[in-house]
Amino acid sequence: MSNLNTMRIEKTTDYKRFALLGGNRVVSRAHVKHIKNSMLEKTIPVPIIVNQNLQIIDGQHRFLAASELKKPIHFIKMSGLSLPDVQRLNSNSKNWSLNDYLQSYLDLKKKHYRVYADFMKEYGFKHEQNFILLTCGNLTQTKTRSDFKQGRLRITPEQHQWGKMAAQRIIEIGSKFNKEQNCTGRRYFVAACCKAFNVDRYNHSHMMKKIKARRKPLLPQASLQDYTRILEDVYFYKISDAKKFRLDV
């Protein structure tokens, strides 16, 4: 890492010297346009930061705006910087979204993120729901979210298979309820279903028959417990108390 006392600002119009760093956030053309409009009014030479290979660590939008306007690039070279430093710098200005992290690791060809992205595209669930589905119903997501951001996401074949099974079942359950009150995308509903699927005595064919027989709409609920109680009401519709069990192990 460069010593702060030895850093100097350099200037060039040789734009081909620089390279965007793989894994950085996707370029926002709207943001580039905004910076270009600002530069046309008044250009303030804020340096970009590059590593020893002249890969842009901070300032890719400023770089693109300046280069498209044929303005000089002011830059500071700091050795030893890489993708985690990009993420750290960006988090100090505008937090990376989970989509930013996903795209970042897709650009770096991380295979587990490709599996995750394909799963997300196939079933249409949001990140929080995917975290539950792809950890076999684990509702404690702090570590999963942290691993996702740090590039440590791992999805075993067993987790992938369980997630596909659960996603298909949840979509099937949701399709039988009142579509105007679609709850299938709600985190608590997904969590309640996953808890039920992990109960050994749960029978999905039985659940679907009971949903059809009961014919009551599934209304949005405020908590995981409320969704679980609704699923139990449906599953045990017209069944004696002696044969009932809990769906929230």
GROMACS .gro file of C-alpha atoms in nm:
model
  249
    1MET     CA    1   0.000   0.000   0.000
    2SER     CA    2   0.131   0.342  -0.091
    3ASN     CA    3   0.250   0.573   0.182
    4LEU     CA    4   0.018   0.873   0.212
    5ASN     CA    5   0.316   1.106   0.219
    6THR     CA    6   0.443   0.982  -0.118
    7MET     CA    7   0.115   0.985  -0.310
    8ARG     CA    8   0.086   1.239  -0.590
    9ILE     CA    9  -0.193   1.340  -0.825
   10GLU     CA   10  -0.119   1.265  -1.190
   11LYS     CA   11  -0.304   1.384  -1.497
   12THR     CA   12  -0.351   1.233  -1.843
   13THR     CA   13  -0.581   1.219  -2.143
   14ASP     CA   14  -0.462   0.873  -2.240
   15TYR     CA   15  -0.783   0.700  -2.139
   16LYS     CA   16  -0.672   0.361  -2.271
   17ARG     CA   17  -0.423   0.333  -1.986
   18PHE     CA   18  -0.705   0.263  -1.741
   19ALA     CA   19  -0.930  -0.038  -1.691
   20LEU     CA   20  -1.253  -0.091  -1.502
   21LEU     CA   21  -1.211  -0.348  -1.226
   22GLY     CA   22  -1.405  -0.671  -1.267
   23GLY     CA   23  -1.657  -0.710  -0.987
   24ASN     CA   24  -1.718  -0.340  -0.937
   25ARG     CA   25  -2.074  -0.213  -0.941
   26VAL     CA   26  -2.251  -0.206  -1.276
   27VAL     CA   27  -2.204   0.132  -1.441
   28SER     CA   28  -2.512   0.352  -1.415
   29ARG     CA   29  -2.546   0.548  -1.736
   30ALA     CA   30  -2.784   0.786  -1.561
   31HIS     CA   31  -2.513   0.864  -1.304
   32VAL     CA   32  -2.253   0.915  -1.577
   33LYS     CA   33  -2.489   1.155  -1.753
   34HIS     CA   34  -2.548   1.345  -1.429
   35ILE     CA   35  -2.173   1.385  -1.374
   36LYS     CA   36  -2.121   1.495  -1.736
   37ASN     CA   37  -2.386   1.764  -1.700
   38SER     CA   38  -2.218   1.884  -1.382
   39MET     CA   39  -1.876   1.888  -1.552
   40LEU     CA   40  -2.014   2.094  -1.838
   41GLU     CA   41  -2.117   2.360  -1.589
   42LYS     CA   42  -1.794   2.343  -1.390
   43THR     CA   43  -1.524   2.077  -1.377
   44ILE     CA   44  -1.376   2.009  -1.036
   45PRO     CA   45  -1.073   1.779  -1.082
   46VAL     CA   46  -1.154   1.516  -0.820
   47PRO     CA   47  -0.895   1.237  -0.866
   48ILE     CA   48  -0.992   0.879  -0.924
   49ILE     CA   49  -0.802   0.611  -0.733
   50VAL     CA   50  -0.628   0.332  -0.923
   51ASN     CA   51  -0.409   0.040  -0.823
   52GLN     CA   52  -0.066  -0.048  -0.957
   53ASN     CA   53  -0.226  -0.195  -1.272
   54LEU     CA   54  -0.426   0.125  -1.331
   55GLN     CA   55  -0.750  -0.056  -1.255
   56ILE     CA   56  -1.003   0.193  -1.120
   57ILE     CA   57  -1.070   0.135  -0.752
   58ASP     CA   58  -1.278   0.446  -0.690
   59GLY     CA   59  -1.430   0.684  -0.944
   60GLN     CA   60  -1.536   0.473  -1.242
   61HIS     CA   61  -1.832   0.701  -1.312
   62ARG     CA   62  -1.612   1.014  -1.292
   63PHE     CA   63  -1.363   0.846  -1.524
   64LEU     CA   64  -1.626   0.762  -1.786
   65ALA     CA   65  -1.781   1.108  -1.768
   66ALA     CA   66  -1.444   1.284  -1.808
   67SER     CA   67  -1.326   1.055  -2.087
   68GLU     CA   68  -1.650   1.097  -2.284
   69LEU     CA   69  -1.611   1.474  -2.256
   70LYS     CA   70  -1.242   1.447  -2.354
   71LYS     CA   71  -1.138   1.604  -2.026
   72PRO     CA   72  -0.816   1.516  -1.841
   73ILE     CA   73  -0.822   1.233  -1.591
   74HIS     CA   74  -0.672   1.318  -1.254
   75PHE     CA   75  -0.567   1.006  -1.067
   76ILE     CA   76  -0.384   0.879  -0.761
   77LYS     CA   77  -0.203   0.547  -0.784
   78MET     CA   78  -0.209   0.324  -0.476
   79SER     CA   79  -0.056  -0.022  -0.492
   80GLY     CA   80  -0.217  -0.328  -0.341
   81LEU     CA   81  -0.583  -0.231  -0.376
   82SER     CA   82  -0.841  -0.484  -0.496
   83LEU     CA   83  -1.214  -0.558  -0.503
   84PRO     CA   84  -1.271  -0.559  -0.124
   85ASP     CA   85  -1.125  -0.207  -0.117
   86VAL     CA   86  -1.370  -0.103  -0.390
   87GLN     CA   87  -1.658  -0.235  -0.181
   88ARG     CA   88  -1.524  -0.064   0.130
   89LEU     CA   89  -1.486   0.274  -0.046
   90ASN     CA   90  -1.830   0.253  -0.203
   91SER     CA   91  -1.995   0.158   0.124
   92ASN     CA   92  -1.869   0.486   0.269
   93SER     CA   93  -2.053   0.685   0.004
   94LYS     CA   94  -2.350   0.483  -0.114
   95ASN     CA   95  -2.416   0.140   0.035
   96TRP     CA   96  -2.393  -0.151  -0.201
   97SER     CA   97  -2.726  -0.323  -0.244
   98LEU     CA   98  -2.748  -0.701  -0.242
   99ASN     CA   99  -2.797  -0.679  -0.619
  100ASP     CA  100  -2.466  -0.490  -0.643
  101TYR     CA  101  -2.287  -0.765  -0.453
  102LEU     CA  102  -2.454  -1.033  -0.665
  103GLN     CA  103  -2.351  -0.869  -0.991
  104SER     CA  104  -2.003  -0.809  -0.856
  105TYR     CA  105  -1.943  -1.177  -0.786
  106LEU     CA  106  -2.113  -1.285  -1.107
  107ASP     CA  107  -1.859  -1.070  -1.292
  108LEU     CA  108  -1.585  -1.258  -1.106
  109LYS     CA  109  -1.733  -1.590  -1.226
  110LYS     CA  110  -1.806  -1.724  -0.876
  111LYS     CA  111  -2.008  -2.039  -0.947
  112HIS     CA  112  -2.224  -2.035  -0.633
  113TYR     CA  113  -2.346  -1.686  -0.720
  114ARG     CA  114  -2.444  -1.811  -1.067
  115VAL     CA  115  -2.646  -2.089  -0.902
  116TYR     CA  116  -2.805  -1.829  -0.674
  117ALA     CA  117  -2.883  -1.590  -0.962
  118ASP     CA  118  -3.039  -1.866  -1.172
  119PHE     CA  119  -3.253  -1.973  -0.874
  120MET     CA  120  -3.363  -1.613  -0.818
  121LYS     CA  121  -3.456  -1.572  -1.185
  122GLU     CA  122  -3.644  -1.903  -1.201
  123TYR     CA  123  -3.864  -1.851  -0.895
  124GLY     CA  124  -3.881  -1.474  -0.859
  125PHE     CA  125  -3.823  -1.449  -0.484
  126LYS     CA  126  -3.634  -1.160  -0.325
  127HIS     CA  127  -3.299  -1.196  -0.153
  128GLU     CA  128  -3.430  -1.242   0.202
  129GLN     CA  129  -3.663  -1.519   0.088
  130ASN     CA  130  -3.388  -1.682  -0.119
  131PHE     CA  131  -3.159  -1.688   0.184
  132ILE     CA  132  -3.424  -1.888   0.371
  133LEU     CA  133  -3.501  -2.119   0.079
  134LEU     CA  134  -3.136  -2.196  -0.001
  135THR     CA  135  -3.045  -2.275   0.359
  136CYS     CA  136  -3.318  -2.538   0.399
  137GLY     CA  137  -3.543  -2.306   0.597
  138ASN     CA  138  -3.285  -2.150   0.829
  139LEU     CA  139  -3.445  -1.831   0.959
  140THR     CA  140  -3.127  -1.689   1.117
  141GLN     CA  141  -2.982  -1.503   0.822
  142THR     CA  142  -2.711  -1.280   0.973
  143LYS     CA  143  -2.425  -1.512   0.875
  144THR     CA  144  -2.578  -1.592   0.535
  145ARG     CA  145  -2.609  -1.223   0.450
  146SER     CA  146  -2.254  -1.156   0.568
  147ASP     CA  147  -2.114  -1.448   0.367
  148PHE     CA  148  -2.310  -1.328   0.062
  149LYS     CA  149  -2.152  -0.984   0.083
  150GLN     CA  150  -1.802  -1.117   0.147
  151GLY     CA  151  -1.804  -1.353  -0.152
  152ARG     CA  152  -1.829  -1.663   0.068
  153LEU     CA  153  -2.172  -1.784  -0.047
  154ARG     CA  154  -2.186  -2.162  -0.075
  155ILE     CA  155  -2.488  -2.361  -0.192
  156THR     CA  156  -2.462  -2.737  -0.160
  157PRO     CA  157  -2.651  -2.964  -0.402
  158GLU     CA  158  -2.874  -3.066  -0.112
  159GLN     CA  159  -2.956  -2.704  -0.027
  160HIS     CA  160  -3.025  -2.628  -0.392
  161GLN     CA  161  -3.258  -2.926  -0.426
  162TRP     CA  162  -3.441  -2.841  -0.102
  163GLY     CA  163  -3.477  -2.480  -0.211
  164LYS     CA  164  -3.628  -2.577  -0.546
  165MET     CA  165  -3.872  -2.811  -0.374
  166ALA     CA  166  -3.976  -2.545  -0.123
  167ALA     CA  167  -4.006  -2.270  -0.385
  168GLN     CA  168  -4.228  -2.487  -0.605
  169ARG     CA  169  -4.450  -2.578  -0.312
  170ILE     CA  170  -4.484  -2.216  -0.196
  171ILE     CA  171  -4.580  -2.102  -0.544
  172GLU     CA  172  -4.831  -2.387  -0.565
  173ILE     CA  173  -4.985  -2.295  -0.228
  174GLY     CA  174  -5.002  -1.928  -0.325
  175SER     CA  175  -5.170  -2.005  -0.657
  176LYS     CA  176  -5.464  -2.165  -0.478
  177PHE     CA  177  -5.537  -1.865  -0.257
  178ASN     CA  178  -5.701  -1.540  -0.362
  179LYS     CA  179  -5.458  -1.393  -0.617
  180GLU     CA  180  -5.556  -1.037  -0.526
  181GLN     CA  181  -5.401  -1.099  -0.183
  182ASN     CA  182  -5.088  -1.277  -0.305
  183CYS     CA  183  -4.866  -1.348  -0.005
  184THR     CA  184  -4.617  -1.584  -0.167
  185GLY     CA  185  -4.348  -1.315  -0.190
  186ARG     CA  186  -4.374  -1.211   0.174
  187ARG     CA  187  -4.082  -1.310   0.394
  188TYR     CA  188  -4.293  -1.430   0.688
  189PHE     CA  189  -4.512  -1.643   0.463
  190VAL     CA  190  -4.208  -1.805   0.300
  191ALA     CA  191  -4.059  -1.865   0.645
  192ALA     CA  192  -4.381  -2.020   0.779
  193CYS     CA  193  -4.404  -2.254   0.480
  194CYS     CA  194  -4.040  -2.360   0.517
  195LYS     CA  195  -4.094  -2.438   0.885
  196ALA     CA  196  -4.392  -2.655   0.788
  197PHE     CA  197  -4.194  -2.837   0.518
  198ASN     CA  198  -3.934  -2.932   0.778
  199VAL     CA  199  -4.195  -3.111   0.990
  200ASP     CA  200  -4.160  -3.487   0.926
  201ARG     CA  201  -4.536  -3.546   0.933
  202TYR     CA  202  -4.615  -3.269   0.684
  203ASN     CA  203  -4.780  -3.397   0.366
  204HIS     CA  204  -4.795  -3.150   0.079
  205SER     CA  205  -5.067  -3.332  -0.114
  206HIS     CA  206  -5.282  -3.319   0.197
  207MET     CA  207  -5.219  -2.943   0.230
  208MET     CA  208  -5.327  -2.880  -0.129
  209LYS     CA  209  -5.647  -3.080  -0.083
  210LYS     CA  210  -5.732  -2.884   0.232
  211ILE     CA  211  -5.667  -2.549   0.064
  212LYS     CA  212  -5.911  -2.647  -0.211
  213ALA     CA  213  -6.171  -2.765   0.041
  214ARG     CA  214  -6.149  -2.459   0.268
  215ARG     CA  215  -6.152  -2.195  -0.008
  216LYS     CA  216  -6.076  -1.903   0.219
  217PRO     CA  217  -5.843  -1.627   0.095
  218LEU     CA  218  -5.499  -1.592   0.246
  219LEU     CA  219  -5.477  -1.241   0.381
  220PRO     CA  220  -5.151  -1.058   0.462
  221GLN     CA  221  -5.038  -1.115   0.821
  222ALA     CA  222  -4.810  -0.921   1.053
  223SER     CA  223  -4.593  -1.202   1.185
  224LEU     CA  224  -4.444  -1.543   1.123
  225GLN     CA  225  -4.662  -1.688   1.396
  226ASP     CA  226  -4.979  -1.552   1.233
  227TYR     CA  227  -4.893  -1.717   0.900
  228THR     CA  228  -4.813  -2.044   1.079
  229ARG     CA  229  -5.150  -2.042   1.254
  230ILE     CA  230  -5.325  -1.989   0.919
  231LEU     CA  231  -5.135  -2.278   0.759
  232GLU     CA  232  -5.232  -2.497   1.056
  233ASP     CA  233  -5.597  -2.390   1.029
  234VAL     CA  234  -5.595  -2.495   0.663
  235TYR     CA  235  -5.398  -2.817   0.708
  236PHE     CA  236  -5.619  -2.941   0.993
  237TYR     CA  237  -5.951  -2.823   0.852
  238LYS     CA  238  -6.224  -3.061   0.977
  239ILE     CA  239  -5.969  -3.280   1.154
  240SER     CA  240  -6.007  -3.381   1.519
  241ASP     CA  241  -5.778  -3.226   1.778
  242ALA     CA  242  -5.631  -3.568   1.856
  243LYS     CA  243  -5.479  -3.588   1.510
  244LYS     CA  244  -5.338  -3.236   1.502
  245PHE     CA  245  -4.969  -3.142   1.538
  246ARG     CA  246  -4.766  -2.824   1.508
  247LEU     CA  247  -4.622  -2.692   1.182
  248ASP     CA  248  -4.359  -2.472   1.339
  249VAL     CA  249  -4.081  -2.696   1.466
   0.00000   0.00000   0.00000
